[in-house]
Short mmCIF file of C-alpha atoms in Angstrom, two decimals:
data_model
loop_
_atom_site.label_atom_id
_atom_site.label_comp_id
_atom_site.label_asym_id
_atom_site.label_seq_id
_atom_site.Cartn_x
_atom_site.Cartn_y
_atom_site.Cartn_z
CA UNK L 1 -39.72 102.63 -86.40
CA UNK L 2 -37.98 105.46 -87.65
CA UNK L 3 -35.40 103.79 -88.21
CA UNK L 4 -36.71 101.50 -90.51
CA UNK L 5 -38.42 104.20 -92.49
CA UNK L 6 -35.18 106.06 -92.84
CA UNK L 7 -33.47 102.57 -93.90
CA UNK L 8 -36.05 102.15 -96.67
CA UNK L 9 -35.77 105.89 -98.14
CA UNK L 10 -32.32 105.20 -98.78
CA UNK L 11 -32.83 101.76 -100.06
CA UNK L 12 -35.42 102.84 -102.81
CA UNK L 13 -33.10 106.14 -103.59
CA UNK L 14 -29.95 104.41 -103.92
CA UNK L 15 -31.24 103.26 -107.77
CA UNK L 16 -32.58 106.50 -108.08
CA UNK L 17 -28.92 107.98 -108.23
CA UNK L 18 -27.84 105.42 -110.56
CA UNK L 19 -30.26 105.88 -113.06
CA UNK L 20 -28.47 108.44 -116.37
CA UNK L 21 -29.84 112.38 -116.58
CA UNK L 22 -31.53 112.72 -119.86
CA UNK L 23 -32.36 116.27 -121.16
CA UNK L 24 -33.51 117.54 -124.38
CA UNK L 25 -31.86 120.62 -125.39
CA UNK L 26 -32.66 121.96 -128.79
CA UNK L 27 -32.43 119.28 -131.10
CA UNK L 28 -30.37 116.92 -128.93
CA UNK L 29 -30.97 114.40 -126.76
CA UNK L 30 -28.10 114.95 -123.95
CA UNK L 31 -27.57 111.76 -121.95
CA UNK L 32 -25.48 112.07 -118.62
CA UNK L 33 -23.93 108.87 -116.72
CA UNK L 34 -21.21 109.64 -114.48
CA UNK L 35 -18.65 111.56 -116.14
CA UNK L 36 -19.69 110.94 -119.85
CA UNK L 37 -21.92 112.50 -122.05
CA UNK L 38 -23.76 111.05 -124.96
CA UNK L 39 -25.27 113.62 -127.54
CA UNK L 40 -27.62 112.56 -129.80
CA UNK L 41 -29.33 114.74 -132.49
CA UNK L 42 -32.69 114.16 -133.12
CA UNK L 43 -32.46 115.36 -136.65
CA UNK L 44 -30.03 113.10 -138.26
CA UNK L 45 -29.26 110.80 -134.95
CA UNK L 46 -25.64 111.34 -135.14
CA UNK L 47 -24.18 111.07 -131.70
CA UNK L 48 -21.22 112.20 -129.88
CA UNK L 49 -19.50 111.06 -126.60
CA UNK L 50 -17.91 113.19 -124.42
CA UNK L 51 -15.84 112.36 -121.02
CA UNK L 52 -14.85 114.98 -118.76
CA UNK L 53 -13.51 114.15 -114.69
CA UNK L 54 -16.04 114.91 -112.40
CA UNK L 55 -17.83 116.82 -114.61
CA UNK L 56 -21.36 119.18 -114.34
CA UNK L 57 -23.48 120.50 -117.01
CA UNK L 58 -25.41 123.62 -118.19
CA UNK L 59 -26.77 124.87 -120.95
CA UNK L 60 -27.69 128.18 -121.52
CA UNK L 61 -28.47 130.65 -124.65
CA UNK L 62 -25.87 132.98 -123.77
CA UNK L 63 -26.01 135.21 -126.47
CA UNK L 64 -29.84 135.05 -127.22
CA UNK L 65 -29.07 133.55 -130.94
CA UNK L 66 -31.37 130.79 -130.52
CA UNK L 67 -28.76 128.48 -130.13
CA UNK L 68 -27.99 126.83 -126.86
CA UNK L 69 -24.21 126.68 -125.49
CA UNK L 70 -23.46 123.18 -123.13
CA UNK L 71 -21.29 124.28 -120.65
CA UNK L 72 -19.12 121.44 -119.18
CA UNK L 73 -17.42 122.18 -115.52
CA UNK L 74 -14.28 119.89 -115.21
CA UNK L 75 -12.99 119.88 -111.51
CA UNK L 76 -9.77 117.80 -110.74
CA UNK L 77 -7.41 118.82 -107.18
CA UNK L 78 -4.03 120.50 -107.79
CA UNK L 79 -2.30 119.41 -104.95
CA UNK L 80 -4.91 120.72 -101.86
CA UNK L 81 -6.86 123.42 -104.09
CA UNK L 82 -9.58 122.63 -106.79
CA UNK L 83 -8.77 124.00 -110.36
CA UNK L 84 -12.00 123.91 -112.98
CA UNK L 85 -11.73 123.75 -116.64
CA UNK L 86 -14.66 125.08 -118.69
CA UNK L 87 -15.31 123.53 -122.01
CA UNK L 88 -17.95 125.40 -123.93
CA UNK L 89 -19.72 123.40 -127.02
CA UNK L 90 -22.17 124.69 -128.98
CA UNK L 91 -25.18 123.33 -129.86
CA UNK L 92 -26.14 124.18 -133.35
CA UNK L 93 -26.49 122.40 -136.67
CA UNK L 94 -23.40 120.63 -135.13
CA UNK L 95 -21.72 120.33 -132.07
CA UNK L 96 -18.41 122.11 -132.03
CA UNK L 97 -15.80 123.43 -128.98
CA UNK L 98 -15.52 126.80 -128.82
CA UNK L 99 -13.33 126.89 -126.27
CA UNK L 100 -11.49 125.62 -123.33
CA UNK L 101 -10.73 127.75 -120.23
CA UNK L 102 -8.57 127.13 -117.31
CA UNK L 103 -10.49 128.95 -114.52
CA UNK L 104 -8.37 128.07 -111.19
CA UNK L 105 -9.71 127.75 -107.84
CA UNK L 106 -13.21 129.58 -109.16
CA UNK L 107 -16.10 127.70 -110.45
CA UNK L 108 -17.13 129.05 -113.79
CA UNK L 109 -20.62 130.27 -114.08
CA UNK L 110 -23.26 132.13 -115.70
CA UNK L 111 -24.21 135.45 -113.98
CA UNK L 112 -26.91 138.08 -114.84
CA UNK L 113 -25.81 142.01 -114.79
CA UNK L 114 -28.77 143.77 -113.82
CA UNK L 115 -26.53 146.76 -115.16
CA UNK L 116 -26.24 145.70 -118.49
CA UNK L 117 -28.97 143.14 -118.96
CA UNK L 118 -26.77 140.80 -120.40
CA UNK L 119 -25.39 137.40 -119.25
CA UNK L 120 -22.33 137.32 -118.27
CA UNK L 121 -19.70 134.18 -117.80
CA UNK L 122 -17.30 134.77 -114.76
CA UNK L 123 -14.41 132.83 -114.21
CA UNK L 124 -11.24 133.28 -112.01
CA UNK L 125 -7.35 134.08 -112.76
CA UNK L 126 -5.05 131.12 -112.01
CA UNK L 127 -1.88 133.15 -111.86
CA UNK L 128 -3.77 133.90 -108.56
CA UNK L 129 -3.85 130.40 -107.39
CA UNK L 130 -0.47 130.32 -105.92
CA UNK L 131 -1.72 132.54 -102.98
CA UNK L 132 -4.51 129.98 -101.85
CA UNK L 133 -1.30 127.63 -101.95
CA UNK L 134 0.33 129.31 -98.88
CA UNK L 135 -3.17 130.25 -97.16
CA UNK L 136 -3.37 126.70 -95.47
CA UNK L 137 -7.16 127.27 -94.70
CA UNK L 138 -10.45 125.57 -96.49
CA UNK L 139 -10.88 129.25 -98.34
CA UNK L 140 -10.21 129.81 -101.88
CA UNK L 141 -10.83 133.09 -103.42
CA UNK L 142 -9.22 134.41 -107.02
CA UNK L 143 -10.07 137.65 -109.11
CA UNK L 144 -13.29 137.69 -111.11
CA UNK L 145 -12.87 137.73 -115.48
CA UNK L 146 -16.16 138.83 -116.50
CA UNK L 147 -16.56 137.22 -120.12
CA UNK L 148 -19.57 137.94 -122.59
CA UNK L 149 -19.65 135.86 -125.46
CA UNK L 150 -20.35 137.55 -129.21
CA UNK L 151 -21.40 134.31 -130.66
CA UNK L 152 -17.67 133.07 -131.50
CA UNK L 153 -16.01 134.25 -129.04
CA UNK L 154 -15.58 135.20 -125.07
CA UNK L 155 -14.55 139.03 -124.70
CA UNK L 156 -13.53 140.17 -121.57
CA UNK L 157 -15.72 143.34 -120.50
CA UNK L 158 -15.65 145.04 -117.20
CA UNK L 159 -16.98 148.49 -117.80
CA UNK L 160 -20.71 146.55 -118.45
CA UNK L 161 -21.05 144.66 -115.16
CA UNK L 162 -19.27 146.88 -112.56
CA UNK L 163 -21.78 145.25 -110.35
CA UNK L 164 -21.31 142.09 -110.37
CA UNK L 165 -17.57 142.99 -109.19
CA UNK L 166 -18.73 144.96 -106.24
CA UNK L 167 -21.11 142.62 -105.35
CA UNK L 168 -18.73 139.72 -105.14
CA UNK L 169 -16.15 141.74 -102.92
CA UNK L 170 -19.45 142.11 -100.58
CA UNK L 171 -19.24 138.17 -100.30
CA UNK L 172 -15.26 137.65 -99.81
CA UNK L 173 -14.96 140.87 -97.24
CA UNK L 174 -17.80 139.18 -95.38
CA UNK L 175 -15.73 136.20 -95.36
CA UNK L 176 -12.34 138.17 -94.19
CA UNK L 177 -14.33 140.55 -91.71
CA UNK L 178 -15.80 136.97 -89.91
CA UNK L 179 -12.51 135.32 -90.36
CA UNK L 180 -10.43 138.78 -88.63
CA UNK L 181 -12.94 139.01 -85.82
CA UNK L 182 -12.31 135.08 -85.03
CA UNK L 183 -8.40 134.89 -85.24
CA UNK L 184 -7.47 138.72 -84.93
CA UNK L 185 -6.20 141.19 -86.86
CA UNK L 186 -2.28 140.49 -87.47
CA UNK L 187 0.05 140.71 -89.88
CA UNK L 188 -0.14 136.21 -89.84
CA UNK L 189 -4.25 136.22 -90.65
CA UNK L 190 -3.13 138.77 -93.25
CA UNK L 191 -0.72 136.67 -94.66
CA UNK L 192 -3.48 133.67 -94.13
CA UNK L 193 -6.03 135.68 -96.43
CA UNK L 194 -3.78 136.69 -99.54
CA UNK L 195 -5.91 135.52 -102.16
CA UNK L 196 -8.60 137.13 -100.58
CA UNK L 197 -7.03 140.64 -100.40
CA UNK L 198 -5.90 140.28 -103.87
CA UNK L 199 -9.25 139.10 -105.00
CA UNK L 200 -10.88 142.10 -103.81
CA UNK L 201 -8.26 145.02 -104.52
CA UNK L 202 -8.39 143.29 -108.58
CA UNK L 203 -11.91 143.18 -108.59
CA UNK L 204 -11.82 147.18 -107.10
CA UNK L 205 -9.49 148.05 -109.87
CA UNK L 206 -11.35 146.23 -112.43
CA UNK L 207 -14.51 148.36 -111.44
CA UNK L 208 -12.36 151.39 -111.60
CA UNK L 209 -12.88 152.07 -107.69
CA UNK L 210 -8.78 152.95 -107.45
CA UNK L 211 -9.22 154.61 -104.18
CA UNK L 212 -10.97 152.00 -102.38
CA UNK L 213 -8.77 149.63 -103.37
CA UNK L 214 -5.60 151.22 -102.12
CA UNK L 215 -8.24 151.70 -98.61
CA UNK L 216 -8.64 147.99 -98.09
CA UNK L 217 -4.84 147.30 -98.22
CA UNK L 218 -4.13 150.36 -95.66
CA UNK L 219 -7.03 149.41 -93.42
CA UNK L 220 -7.41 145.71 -93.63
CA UNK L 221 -3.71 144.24 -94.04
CA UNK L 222 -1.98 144.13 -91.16
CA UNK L 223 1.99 143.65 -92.26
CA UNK L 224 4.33 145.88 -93.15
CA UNK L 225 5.01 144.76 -96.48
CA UNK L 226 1.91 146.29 -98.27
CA UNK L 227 3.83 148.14 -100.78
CA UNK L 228 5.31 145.17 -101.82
CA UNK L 229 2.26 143.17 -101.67
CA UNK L 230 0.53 145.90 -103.79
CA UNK L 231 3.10 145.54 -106.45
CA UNK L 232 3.16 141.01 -106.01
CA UNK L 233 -0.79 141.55 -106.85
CA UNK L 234 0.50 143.64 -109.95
CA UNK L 235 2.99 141.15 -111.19
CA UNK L 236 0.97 138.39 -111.20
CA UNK L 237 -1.35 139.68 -112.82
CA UNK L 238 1.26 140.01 -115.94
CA UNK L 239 2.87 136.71 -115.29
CA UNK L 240 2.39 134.30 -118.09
CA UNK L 241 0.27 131.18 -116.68
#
């Protein structure tokens, strides 16, 4: 019997998921079916088609004009890592691209900073992705760019959300104290969790917290080599993408 009742759920949901997401956002109708987008204005019904690869939406106020921003989350593979693109349109007496930004292995998205009550768009360095390349484990972790958008433009702006950096090296050293404890701590899991390391000693330096950078990399990175992974972390960050 249960059986049969789990047969016909998925029978009656399977048109469910094939039916388009419509959502009204300001004065636009915003049709979603698969990876395109149909935008129609309710004003003068002028419409515009967009068609991203395996795209998600969201649309957000970001800078509390009035005017809502669609945010469009692109994800293709590069090689065995995911790289997102964010495309950001907005949504006012037309629709225009504001701008397009390559993001790496880190989904883009919209964070709150209780610190500066602002919103806050964070998005990740690729120069960075090249250590996920060599990690050969399901983990992918890359530096935080903490963008605020002035109503033309994304600025990036640190010094405003400190805590949104600290609070994300919470989550990744949780990650590389669980992943140290199961495979041990050796110079190969340190080599394993690069991008991690990097991630966190960036996001340290970015909050201006020099010393506890240089304190992961002494405590937590088992090789020799940390001077010269110190200064690897340093030149990518200056390398052109």
């Amino acid at each position: 019997m249960g059986k049969i009742i789990y047969l016909l759920f998925v029978l009656v949901s399977i048109p469910c998921l094939l039916y388009p997401q419509v959502d009204t956002v300001g004065n636009y109708i915003i049709t979603r079916e698969n990876n395109l987008l149909t935008i129609v204005s309710t004003e003068t019904s002028e419409t515009h088609v967009l068609e991203y690869p395996n795209l998600t939406t969201e649309y957000y106020d970001i800078d509390e004009d009035g005017i809502y921003e669609l945010l469009i989350i692109s994800e293709d593979m590069n090689k065995t890592i995911p790289n997102f693109v964010l495309f950001v349109y907005t949504l006012g007496n037309n629709i225009e691209l504001i701008t397009t930004i390559n993001s790496g292995v880190k989904k883009p998205e919209l964070i709150y900073s209780e610190e500066s009550g602002l919103t806050v768009l964070a998005i990740g360095f690729p120069n960075f992705d090249k250590l996920n390349n060599s990690a050969n484990i399901d983990l992918f972790f890359s530096p935080l760019n903490l963008l605020f958008f002035n109503g033309e433009s994304f600025e990036t702006d640190y010094d405003d959300c400190i805590d949104i950096l600290l609070k994300e090296n919470e989550e990744i050293f949780s990650v590389v104290t669980d992943f140290l404890l199961s495979y041990g701590k050796n110079c190969k899991t340190s080599k394993l969790l690069e991008s991690a390391f990097a991630s966190i000693y960036m996001n340290y330096i970015n909050a201006g917290e020099f010393a506890m950078a240089d304190h992961l990399i002494d405590t937590y990175y088992f090789c020799e080599d940390k001077k010269e992974f110190i200064q690897l972390i340093k030149n990518t960050l200056t390398e052109r993408p």
